[in-house]
Coordinates of N, CA and C in Angstrom, one line a residue:
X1 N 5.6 12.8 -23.1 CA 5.0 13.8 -22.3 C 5.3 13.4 -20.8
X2 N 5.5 14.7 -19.8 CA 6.0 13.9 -18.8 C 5.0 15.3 -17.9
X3 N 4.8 14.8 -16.8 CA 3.9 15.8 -16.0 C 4.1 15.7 -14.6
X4 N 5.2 16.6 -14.1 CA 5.5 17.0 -12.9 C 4.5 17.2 -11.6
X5 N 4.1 15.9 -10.7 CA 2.8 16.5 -9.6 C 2.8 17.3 -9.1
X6 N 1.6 18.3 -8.2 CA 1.9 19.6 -7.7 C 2.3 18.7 -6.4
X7 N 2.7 19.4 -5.1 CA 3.1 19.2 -4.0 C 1.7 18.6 -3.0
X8 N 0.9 19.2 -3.1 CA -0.1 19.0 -2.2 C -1.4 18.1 -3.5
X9 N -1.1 17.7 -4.8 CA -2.0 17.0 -4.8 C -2.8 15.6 -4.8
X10 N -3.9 15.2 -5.7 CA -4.2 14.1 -5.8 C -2.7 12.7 -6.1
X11 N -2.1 13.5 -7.2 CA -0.9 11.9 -7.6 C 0.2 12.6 -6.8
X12 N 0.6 13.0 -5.4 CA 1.5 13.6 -5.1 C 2.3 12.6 -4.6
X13 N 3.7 12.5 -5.3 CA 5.2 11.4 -5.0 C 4.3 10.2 -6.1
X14 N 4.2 11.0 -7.2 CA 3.8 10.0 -8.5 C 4.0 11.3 -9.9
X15 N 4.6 10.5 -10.7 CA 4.8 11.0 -11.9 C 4.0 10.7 -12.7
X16 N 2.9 11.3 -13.9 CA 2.0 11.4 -14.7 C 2.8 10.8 -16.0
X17 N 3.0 9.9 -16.7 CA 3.8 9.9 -17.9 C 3.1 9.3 -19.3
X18 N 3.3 9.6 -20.3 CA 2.2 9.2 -21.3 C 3.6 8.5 -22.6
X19 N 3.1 7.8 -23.0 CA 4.3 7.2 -24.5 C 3.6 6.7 -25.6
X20 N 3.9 7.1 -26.4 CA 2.5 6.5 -27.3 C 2.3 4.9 -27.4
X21 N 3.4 4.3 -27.1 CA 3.7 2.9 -27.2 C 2.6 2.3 -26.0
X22 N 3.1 2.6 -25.5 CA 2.4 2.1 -23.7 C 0.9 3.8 -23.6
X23 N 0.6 4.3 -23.5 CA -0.1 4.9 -23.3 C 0.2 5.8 -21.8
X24 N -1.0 6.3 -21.2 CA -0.8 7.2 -19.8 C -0.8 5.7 -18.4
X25 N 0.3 6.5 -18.2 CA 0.6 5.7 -16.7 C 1.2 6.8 -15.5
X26 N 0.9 5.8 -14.5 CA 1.6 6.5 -13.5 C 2.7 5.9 -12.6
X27 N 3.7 6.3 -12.9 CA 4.9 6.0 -12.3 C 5.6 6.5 -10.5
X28 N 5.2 6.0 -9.6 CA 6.0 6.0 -8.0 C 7.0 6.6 -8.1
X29 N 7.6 7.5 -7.7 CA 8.8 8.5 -7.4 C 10.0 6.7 -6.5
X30 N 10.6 6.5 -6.7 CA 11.3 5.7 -5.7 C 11.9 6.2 -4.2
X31 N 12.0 5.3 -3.8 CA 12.2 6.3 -1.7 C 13.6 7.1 -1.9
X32 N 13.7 8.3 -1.1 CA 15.3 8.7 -1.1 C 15.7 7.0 -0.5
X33 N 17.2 7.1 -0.6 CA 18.3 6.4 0.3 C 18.1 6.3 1.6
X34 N 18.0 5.1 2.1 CA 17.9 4.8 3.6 C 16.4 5.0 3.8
X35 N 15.4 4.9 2.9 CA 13.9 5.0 3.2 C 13.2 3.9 2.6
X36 N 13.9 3.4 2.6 CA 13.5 2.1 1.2 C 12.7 1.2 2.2
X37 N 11.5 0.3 1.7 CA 11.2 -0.8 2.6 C 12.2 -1.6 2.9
X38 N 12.8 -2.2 1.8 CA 14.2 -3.2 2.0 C 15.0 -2.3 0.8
X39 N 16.4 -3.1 1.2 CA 17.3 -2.7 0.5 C 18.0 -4.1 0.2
X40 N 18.9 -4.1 -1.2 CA 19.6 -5.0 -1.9 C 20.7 -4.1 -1.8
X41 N 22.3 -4.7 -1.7 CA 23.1 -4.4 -1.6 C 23.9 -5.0 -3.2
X42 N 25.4 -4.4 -3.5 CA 26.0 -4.9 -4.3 C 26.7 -5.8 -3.7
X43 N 27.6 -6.8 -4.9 CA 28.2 -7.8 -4.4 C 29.3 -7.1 -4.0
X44 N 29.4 -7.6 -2.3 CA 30.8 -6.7 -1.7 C 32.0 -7.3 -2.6
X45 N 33.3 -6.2 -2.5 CA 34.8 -6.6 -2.9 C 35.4 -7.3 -2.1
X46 N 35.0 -7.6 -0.7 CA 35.8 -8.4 0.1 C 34.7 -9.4 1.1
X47 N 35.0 -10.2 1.5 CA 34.0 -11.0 2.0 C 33.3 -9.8 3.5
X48 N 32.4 -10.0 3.3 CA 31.9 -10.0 4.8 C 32.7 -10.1 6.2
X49 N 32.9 -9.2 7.0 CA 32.9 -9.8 8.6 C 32.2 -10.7 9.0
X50 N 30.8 -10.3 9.3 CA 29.9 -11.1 9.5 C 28.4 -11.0 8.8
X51 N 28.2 -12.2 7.9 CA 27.1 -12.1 6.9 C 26.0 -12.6 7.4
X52 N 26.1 -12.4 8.8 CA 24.6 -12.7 8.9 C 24.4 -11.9 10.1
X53 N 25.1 -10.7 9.9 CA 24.0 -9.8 11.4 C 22.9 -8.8 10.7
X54 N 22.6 -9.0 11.9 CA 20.9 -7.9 11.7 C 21.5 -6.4 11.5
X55 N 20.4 -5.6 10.6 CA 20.7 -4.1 10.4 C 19.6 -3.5 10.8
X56 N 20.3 -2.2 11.4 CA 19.2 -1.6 11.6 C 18.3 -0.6 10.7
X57 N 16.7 -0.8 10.6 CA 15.9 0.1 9.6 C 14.9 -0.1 10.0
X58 N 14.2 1.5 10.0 CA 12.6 1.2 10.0 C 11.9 0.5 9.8
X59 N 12.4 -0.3 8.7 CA 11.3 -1.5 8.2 C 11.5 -2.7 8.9
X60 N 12.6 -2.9 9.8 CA 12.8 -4.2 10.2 C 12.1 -3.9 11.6
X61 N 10.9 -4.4 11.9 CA 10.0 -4.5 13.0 C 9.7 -5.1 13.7
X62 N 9.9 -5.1 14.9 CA 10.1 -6.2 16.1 C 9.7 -7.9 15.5
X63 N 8.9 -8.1 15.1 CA 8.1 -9.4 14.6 C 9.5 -9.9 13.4
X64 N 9.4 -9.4 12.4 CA 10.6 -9.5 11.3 C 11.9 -9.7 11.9
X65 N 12.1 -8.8 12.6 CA 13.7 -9.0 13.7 C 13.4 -10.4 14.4
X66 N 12.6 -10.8 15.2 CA 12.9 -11.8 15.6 C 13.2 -13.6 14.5
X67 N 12.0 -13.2 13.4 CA 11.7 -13.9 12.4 C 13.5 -14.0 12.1
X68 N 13.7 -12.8 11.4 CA 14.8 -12.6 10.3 C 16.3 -13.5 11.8
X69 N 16.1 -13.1 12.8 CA 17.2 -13.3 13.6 C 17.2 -14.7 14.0
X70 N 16.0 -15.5 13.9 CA 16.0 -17.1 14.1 C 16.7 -17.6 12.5
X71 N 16.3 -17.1 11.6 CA 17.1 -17.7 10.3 C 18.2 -17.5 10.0
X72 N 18.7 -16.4 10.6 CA 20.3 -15.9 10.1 C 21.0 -16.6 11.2
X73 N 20.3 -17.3 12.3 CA 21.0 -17.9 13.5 C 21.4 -19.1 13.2
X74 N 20.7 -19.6 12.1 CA 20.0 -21.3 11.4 C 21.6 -21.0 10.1
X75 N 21.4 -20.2 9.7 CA 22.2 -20.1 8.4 C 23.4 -19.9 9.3
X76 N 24.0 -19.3 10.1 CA 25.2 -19.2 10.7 C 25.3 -20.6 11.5
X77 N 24.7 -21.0 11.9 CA 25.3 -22.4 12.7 C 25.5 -23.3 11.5
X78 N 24.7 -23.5 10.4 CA 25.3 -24.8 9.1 C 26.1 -24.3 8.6
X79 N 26.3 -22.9 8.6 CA 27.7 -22.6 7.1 C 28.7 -23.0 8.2
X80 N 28.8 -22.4 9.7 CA 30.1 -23.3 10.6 C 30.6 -24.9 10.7
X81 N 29.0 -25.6 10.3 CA 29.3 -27.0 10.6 C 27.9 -27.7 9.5
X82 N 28.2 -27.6 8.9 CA 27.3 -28.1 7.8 C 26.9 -29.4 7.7
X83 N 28.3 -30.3 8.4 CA 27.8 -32.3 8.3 C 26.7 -32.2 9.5
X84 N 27.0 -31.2 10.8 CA 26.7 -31.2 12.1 C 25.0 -30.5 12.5
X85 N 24.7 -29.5 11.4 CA 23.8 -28.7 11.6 C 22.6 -29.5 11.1
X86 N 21.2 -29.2 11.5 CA 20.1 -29.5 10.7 C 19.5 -28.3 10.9
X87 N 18.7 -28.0 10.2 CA 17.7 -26.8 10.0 C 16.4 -26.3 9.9
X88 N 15.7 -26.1 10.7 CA 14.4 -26.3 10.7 C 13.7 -25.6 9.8
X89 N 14.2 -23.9 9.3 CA 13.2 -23.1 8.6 C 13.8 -23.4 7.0
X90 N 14.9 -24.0 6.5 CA 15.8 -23.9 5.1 C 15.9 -25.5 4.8
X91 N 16.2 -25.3 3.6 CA 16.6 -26.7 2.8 C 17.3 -26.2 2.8
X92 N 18.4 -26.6 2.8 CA 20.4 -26.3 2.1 C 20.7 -27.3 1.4
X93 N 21.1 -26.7 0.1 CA 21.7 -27.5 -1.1 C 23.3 -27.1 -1.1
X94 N 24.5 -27.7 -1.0 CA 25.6 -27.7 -1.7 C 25.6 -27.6 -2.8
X95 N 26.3 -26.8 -3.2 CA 27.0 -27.2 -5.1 C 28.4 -26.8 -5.0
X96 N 28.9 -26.8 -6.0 CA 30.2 -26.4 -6.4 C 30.6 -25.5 -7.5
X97 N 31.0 -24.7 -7.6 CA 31.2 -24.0 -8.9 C 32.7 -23.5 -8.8
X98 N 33.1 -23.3 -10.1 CA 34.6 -23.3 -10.5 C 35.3 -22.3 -8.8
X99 N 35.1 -21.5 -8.3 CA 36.1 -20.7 -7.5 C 35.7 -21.7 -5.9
X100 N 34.6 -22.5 -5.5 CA 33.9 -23.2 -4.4 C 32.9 -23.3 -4.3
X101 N 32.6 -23.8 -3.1 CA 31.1 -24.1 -2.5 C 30.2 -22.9 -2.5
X102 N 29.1 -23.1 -2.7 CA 27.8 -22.1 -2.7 C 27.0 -22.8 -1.7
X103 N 25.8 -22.4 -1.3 CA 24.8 -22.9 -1.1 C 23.5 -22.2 -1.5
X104 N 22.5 -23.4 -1.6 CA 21.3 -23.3 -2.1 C 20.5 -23.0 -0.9
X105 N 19.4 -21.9 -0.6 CA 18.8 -21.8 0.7 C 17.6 -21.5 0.2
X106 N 16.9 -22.1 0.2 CA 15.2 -22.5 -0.1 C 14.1 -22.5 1.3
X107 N 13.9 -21.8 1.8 CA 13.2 -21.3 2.8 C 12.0 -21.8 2.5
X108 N 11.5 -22.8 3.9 CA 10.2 -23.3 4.4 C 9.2 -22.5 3.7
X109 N 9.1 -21.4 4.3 CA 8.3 -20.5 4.5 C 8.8 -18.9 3.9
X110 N 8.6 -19.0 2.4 CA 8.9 -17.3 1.9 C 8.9 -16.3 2.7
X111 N 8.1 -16.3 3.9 CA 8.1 -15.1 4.7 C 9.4 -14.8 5.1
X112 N 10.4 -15.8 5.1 CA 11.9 -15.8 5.4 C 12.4 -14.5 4.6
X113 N 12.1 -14.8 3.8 CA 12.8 -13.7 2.3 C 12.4 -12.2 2.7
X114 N 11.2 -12.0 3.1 CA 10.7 -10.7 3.2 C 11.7 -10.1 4.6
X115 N 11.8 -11.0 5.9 CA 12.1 -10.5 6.8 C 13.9 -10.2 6.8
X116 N 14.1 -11.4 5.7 CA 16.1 -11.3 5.3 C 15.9 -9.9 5.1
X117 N 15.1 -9.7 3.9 CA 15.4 -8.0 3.2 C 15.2 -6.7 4.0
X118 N 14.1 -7.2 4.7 CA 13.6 -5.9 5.4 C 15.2 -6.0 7.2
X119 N 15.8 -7.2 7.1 CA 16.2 -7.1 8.5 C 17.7 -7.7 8.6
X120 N 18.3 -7.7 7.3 CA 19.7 -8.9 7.1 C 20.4 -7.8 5.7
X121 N 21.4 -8.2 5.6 CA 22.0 -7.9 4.6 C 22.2 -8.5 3.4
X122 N 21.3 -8.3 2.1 CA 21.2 -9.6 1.1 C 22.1 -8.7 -0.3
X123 N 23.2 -9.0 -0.5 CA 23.7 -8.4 -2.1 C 22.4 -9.0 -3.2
X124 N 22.6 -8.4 -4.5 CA 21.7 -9.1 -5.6 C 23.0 -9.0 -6.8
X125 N 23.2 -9.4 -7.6 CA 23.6 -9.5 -9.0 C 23.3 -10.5 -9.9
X126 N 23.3 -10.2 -11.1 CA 23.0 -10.6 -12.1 C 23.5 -11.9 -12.4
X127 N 23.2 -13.1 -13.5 CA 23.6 -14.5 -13.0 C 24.9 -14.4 -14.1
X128 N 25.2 -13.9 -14.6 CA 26.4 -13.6 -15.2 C 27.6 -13.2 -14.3
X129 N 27.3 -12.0 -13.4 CA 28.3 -11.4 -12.8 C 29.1 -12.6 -12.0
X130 N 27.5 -13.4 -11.2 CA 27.9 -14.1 -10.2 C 28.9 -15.4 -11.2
X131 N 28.5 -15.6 -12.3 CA 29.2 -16.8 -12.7 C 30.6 -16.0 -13.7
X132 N 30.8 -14.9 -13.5 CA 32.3 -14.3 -14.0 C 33.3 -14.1 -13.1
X133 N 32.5 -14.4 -11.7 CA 33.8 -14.4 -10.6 C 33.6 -15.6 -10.0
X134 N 33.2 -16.8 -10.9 CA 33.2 -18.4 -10.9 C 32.5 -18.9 -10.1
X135 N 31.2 -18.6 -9.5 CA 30.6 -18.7 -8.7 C 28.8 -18.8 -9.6
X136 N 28.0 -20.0 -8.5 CA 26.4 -19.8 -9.4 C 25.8 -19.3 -8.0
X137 N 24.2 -19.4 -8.6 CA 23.3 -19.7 -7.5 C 21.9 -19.9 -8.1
X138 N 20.8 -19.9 -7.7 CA 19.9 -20.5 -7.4 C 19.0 -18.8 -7.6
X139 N 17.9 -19.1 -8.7 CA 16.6 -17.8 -8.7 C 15.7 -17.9 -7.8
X140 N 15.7 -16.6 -7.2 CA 14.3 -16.3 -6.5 C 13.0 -17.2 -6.5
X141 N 12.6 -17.9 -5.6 CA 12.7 -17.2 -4.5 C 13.8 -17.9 -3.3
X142 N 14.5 -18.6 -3.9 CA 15.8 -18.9 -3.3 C 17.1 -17.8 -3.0
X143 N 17.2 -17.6 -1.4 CA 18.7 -17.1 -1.5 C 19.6 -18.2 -1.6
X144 N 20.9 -17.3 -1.9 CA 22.4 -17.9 -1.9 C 23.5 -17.6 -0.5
X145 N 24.3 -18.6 -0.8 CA 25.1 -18.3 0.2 C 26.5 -18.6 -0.1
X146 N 27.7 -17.6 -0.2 CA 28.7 -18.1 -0.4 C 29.7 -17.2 0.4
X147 N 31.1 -17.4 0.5 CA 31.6 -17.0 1.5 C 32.2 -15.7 1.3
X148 N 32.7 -15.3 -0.3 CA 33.3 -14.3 -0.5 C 31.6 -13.0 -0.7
X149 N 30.8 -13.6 -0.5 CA 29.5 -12.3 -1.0 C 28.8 -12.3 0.3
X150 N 28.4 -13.5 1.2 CA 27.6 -13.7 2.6 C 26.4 -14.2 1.7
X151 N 25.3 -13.3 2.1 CA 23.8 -14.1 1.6 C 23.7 -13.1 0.3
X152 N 23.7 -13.6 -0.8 CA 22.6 -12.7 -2.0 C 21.6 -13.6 -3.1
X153 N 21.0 -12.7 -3.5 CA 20.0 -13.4 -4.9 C 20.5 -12.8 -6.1
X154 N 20.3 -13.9 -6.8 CA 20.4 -13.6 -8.7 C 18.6 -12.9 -9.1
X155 N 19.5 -11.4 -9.6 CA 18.2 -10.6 -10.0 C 18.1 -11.4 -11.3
X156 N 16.5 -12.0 -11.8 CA 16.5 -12.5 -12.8 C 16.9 -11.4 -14.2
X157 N 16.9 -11.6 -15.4 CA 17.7 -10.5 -16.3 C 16.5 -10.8 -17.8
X158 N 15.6 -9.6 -18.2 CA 14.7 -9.4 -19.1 C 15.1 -10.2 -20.2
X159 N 14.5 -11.0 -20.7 CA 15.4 -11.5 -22.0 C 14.8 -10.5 -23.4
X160 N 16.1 -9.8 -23.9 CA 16.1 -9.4 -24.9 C 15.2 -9.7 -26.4
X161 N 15.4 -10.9 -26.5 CA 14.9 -11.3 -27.6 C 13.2 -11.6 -27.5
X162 N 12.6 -11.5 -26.4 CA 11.2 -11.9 -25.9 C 10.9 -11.4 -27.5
X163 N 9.8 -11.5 -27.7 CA 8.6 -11.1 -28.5 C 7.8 -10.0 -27.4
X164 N 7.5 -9.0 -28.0 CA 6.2 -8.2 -26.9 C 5.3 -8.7 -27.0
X165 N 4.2 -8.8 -26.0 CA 3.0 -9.6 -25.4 C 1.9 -8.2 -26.7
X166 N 1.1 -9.2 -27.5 CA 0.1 -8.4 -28.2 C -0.8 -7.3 -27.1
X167 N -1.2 -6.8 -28.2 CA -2.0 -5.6 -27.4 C -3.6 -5.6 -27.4
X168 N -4.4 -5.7 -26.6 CA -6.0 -6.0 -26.9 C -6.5 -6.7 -25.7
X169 N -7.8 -7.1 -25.7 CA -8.2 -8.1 -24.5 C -7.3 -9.2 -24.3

């Protein structure tokens, strides 16, 4: 059963949907394109120009721009000189994986992550994709950083086989 909201009412930019499995819920319409709070990008086909400039979006708001533009400033001066850099908001981990270097970017302070998304350009893929074009990284709430993608996260991926969580108190 699925139940279309009217325009002007109470669940308006929400879908009514009922399954007998799961029961009645209500499901958020998602934003058009370009209205999103943040946005995830795919992993680009060619490296970046530059993987660490700021974009512009409504959601990226004076306070987050400056936030987001001290970390991407921090992350562009170690990926240039990495023995030379120290970092005040990030831990950076090296690794290696079969095609090169990655890095591990574990932010002081999570608020980092919110203001990357809402104000930086972050790809996401799956931890397969990233390790079929020989490459790892590090799960959320850790970004990555490597040269052919710029900054992305591994979307964690449902495991199939779970068991469903019982139903009751």
């Amino acid at each position: 059963l699925y139940s279309e909201s009217s325009p002007g009412g109470m669940f308006r930019g929400f879908h009514l949907t009922f399954m007998p499995s799961v029961g009645l819920y209500i499901n958020p319409r998602p934003p058009q394109a370009g209205q999103e709070t943040f946005r995830v990008y795919a992993l680009p086909a060619s490296p970046p120009s530059n993987p660490f400039e700021l974009r512009t979006a409504a959601s990226c708001t004076p306070e987050l721009r400056a936030t987001a533009m001290q970390a991407l400033g921090e992350l562009r001066s170690y990926v240039a000189n990495p023995a030379g850099t120290k970092t005040a908001l990030w831990s950076i981990t090296a690794h290696t994986a079969k095609s090169g270097t990655w890095y591990d970017l574990d932010p002081g302070d999570p608020a980092l992550i919110g203001a990357l998304l809402s104000c930086g350009r972050i790809a996401n893929a799956s931890p397969e994709a990233i390790v079929d074009k020989g490459w790892d990284g590090a799960m959320p709430p850790h970004l990555n950083y490597a040269a052919p993608f710029g900054l992305y996260i591994i979307r964690p991926q449902p495991n199939p086989n779970r068991s469903p969580r019982p139903s009751g108190p």
